[in-house]
mmCIF file with all atom_site columns, C-alpha atoms in Angstrom:
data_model
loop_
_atom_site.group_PDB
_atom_site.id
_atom_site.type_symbol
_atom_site.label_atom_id
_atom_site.label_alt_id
_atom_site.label_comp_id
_atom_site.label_asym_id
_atom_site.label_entity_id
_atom_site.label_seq_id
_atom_site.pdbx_PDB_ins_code
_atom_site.Cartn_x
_atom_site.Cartn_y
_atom_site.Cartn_z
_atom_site.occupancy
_atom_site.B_iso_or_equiv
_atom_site.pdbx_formal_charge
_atom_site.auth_seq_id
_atom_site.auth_comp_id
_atom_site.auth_asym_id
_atom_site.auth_atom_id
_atom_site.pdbx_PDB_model_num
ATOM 1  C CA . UNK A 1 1  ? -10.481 5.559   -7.468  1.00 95.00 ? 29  UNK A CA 1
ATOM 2  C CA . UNK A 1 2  ? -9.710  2.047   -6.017  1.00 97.00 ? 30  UNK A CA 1
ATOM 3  C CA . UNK A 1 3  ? -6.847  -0.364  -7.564  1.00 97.00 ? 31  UNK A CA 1
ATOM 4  C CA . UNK A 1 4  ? -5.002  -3.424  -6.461  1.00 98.00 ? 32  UNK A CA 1
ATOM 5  C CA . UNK A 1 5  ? -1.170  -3.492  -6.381  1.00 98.00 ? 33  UNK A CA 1
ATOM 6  C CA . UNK A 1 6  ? 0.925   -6.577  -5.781  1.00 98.00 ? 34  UNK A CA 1
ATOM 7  C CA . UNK A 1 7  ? 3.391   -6.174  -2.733  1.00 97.00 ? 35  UNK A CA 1
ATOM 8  C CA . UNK A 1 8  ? 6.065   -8.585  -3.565  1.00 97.00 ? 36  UNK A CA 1
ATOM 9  C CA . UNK A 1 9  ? 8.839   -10.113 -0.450  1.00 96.00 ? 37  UNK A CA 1
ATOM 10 C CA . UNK A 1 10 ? 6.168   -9.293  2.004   1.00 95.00 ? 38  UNK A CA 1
ATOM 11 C CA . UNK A 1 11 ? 7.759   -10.783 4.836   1.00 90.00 ? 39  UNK A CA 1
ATOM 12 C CA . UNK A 1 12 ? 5.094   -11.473 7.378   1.00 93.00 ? 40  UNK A CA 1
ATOM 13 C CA . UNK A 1 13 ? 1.855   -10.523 8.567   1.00 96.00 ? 41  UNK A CA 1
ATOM 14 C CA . UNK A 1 14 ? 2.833   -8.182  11.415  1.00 97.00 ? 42  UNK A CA 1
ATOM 15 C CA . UNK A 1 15 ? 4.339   -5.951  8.269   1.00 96.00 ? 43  UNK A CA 1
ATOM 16 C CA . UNK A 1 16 ? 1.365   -6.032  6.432   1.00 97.00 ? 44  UNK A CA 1
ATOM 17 C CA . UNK A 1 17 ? -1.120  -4.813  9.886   1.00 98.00 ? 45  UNK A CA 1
ATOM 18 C CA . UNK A 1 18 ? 1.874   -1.830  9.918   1.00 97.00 ? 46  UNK A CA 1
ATOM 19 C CA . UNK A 1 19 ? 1.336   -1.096  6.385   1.00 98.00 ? 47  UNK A CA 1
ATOM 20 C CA . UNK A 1 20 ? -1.761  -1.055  6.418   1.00 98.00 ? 48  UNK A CA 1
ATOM 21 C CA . UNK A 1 21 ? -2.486  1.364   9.146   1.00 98.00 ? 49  UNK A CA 1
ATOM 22 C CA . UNK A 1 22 ? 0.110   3.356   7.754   1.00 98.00 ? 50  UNK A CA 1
ATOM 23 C CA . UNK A 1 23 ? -1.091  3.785   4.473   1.00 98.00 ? 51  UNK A CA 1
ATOM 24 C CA . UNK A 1 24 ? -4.849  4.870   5.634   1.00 98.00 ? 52  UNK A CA 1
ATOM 25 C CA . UNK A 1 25 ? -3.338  7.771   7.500   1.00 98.00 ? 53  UNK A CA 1
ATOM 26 C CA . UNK A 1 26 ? -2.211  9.240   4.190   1.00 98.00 ? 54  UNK A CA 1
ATOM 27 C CA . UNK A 1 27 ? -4.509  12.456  3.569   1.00 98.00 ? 55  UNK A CA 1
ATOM 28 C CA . UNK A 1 28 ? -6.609  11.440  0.558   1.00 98.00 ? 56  UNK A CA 1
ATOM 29 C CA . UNK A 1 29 ? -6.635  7.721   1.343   1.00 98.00 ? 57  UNK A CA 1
ATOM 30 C CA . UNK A 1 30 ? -10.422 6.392   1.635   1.00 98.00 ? 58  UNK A CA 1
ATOM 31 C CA . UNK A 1 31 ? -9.592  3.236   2.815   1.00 98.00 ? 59  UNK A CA 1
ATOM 32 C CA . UNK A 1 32 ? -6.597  0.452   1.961   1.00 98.00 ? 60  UNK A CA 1
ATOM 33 C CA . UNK A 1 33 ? -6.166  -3.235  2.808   1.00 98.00 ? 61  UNK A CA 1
ATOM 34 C CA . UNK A 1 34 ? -2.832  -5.220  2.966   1.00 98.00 ? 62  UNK A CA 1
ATOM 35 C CA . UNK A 1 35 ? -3.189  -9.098  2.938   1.00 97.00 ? 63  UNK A CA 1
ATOM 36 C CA . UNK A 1 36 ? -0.052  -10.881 3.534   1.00 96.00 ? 64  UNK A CA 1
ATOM 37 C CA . UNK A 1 37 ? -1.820  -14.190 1.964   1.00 96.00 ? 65  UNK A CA 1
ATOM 38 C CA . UNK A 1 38 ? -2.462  -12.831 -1.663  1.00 97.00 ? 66  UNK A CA 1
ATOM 39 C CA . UNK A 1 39 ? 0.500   -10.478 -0.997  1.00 97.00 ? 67  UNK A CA 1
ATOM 40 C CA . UNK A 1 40 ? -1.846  -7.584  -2.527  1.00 97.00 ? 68  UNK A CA 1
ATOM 41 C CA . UNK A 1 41 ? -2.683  -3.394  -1.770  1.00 98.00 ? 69  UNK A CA 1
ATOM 42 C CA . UNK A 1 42 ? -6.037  -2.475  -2.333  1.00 98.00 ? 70  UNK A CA 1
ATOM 43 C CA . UNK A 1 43 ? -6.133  1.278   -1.948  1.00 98.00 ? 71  UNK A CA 1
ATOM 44 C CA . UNK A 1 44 ? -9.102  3.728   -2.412  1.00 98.00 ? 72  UNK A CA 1
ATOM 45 C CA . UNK A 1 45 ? -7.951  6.855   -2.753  1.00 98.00 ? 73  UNK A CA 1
ATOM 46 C CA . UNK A 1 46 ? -8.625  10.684  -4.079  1.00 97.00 ? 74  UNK A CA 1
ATOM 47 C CA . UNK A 1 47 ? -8.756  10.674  -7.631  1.00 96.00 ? 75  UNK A CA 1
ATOM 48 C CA . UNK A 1 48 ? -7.070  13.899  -8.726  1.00 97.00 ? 76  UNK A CA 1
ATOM 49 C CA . UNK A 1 49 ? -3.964  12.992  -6.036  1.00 97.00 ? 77  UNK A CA 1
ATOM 50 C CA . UNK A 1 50 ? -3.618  9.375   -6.623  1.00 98.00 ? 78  UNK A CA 1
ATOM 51 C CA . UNK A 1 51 ? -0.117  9.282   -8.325  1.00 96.00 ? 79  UNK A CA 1
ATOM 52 C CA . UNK A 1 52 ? 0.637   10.849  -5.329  1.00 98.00 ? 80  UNK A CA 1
ATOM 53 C CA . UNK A 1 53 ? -1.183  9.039   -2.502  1.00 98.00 ? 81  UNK A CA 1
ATOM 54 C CA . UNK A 1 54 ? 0.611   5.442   -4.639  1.00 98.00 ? 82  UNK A CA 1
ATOM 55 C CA . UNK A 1 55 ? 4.207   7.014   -4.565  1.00 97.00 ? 83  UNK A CA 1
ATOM 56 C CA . UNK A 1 56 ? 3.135   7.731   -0.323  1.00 98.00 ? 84  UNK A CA 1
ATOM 57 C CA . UNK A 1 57 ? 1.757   4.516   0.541   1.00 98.00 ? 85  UNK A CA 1
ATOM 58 C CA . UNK A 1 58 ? 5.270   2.469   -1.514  1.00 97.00 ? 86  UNK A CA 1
ATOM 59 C CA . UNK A 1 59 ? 7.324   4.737   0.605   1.00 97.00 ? 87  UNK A CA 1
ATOM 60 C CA . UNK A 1 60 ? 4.934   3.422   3.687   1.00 97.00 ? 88  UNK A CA 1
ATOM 61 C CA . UNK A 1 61 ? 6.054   0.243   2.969   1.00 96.00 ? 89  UNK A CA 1
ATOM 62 C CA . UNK A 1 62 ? 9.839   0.230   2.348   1.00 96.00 ? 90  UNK A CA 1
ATOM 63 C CA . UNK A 1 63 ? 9.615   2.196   5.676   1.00 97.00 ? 91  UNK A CA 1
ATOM 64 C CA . UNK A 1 64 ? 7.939   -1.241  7.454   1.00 96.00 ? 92  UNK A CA 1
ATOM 65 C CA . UNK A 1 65 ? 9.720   -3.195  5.473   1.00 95.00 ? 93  UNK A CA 1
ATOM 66 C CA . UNK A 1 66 ? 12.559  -2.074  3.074   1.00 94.00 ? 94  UNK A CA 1
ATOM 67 C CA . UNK A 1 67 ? 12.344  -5.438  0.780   1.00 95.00 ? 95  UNK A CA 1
ATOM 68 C CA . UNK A 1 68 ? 9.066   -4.935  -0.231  1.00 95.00 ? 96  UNK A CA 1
ATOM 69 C CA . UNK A 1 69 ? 8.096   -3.341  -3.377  1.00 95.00 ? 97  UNK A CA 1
ATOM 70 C CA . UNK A 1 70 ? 4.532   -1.660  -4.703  1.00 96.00 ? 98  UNK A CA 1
ATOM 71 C CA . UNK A 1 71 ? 4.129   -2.800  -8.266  1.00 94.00 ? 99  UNK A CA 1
ATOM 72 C CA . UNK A 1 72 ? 1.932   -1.316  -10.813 1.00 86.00 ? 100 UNK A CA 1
#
């Protein structure tokens, strides 16, 4: 499955390179791309785990950066 989430108070571009390898070395994740410009996830990820893998990959990036949120 592959969706786009917004990331909203992305702070910079360094946080979005740290996200972004962090969320593709969540088991299950195909492949995921943060852009600081559109301030936008896309993630590719295992079907039957993807609630999962989403919950993962917001906790990735409050970890980088604790103002951002993962919206829906």
């Amino acid at each position: 499955m592959k969706k786009r989430f917004t990331l909203e108070n992305l702070d910079c571009a360094n946080c979005a390179a740290k996200m972004e390898a962090a969320i593709r070395k969540i088991d299950g994740v195909y492949d995921a791309t943060v852009s600081f410009m559109t301030q936008k996830l896309t993630l590719e990820a295992d079907d039957a785990r993807f609630d999962e893998i989403v919950e993962q990959a917001a906790a990735a990036c409050k970890k980088v950066d604790r103002d951002c949120v993962l919206r829906r």
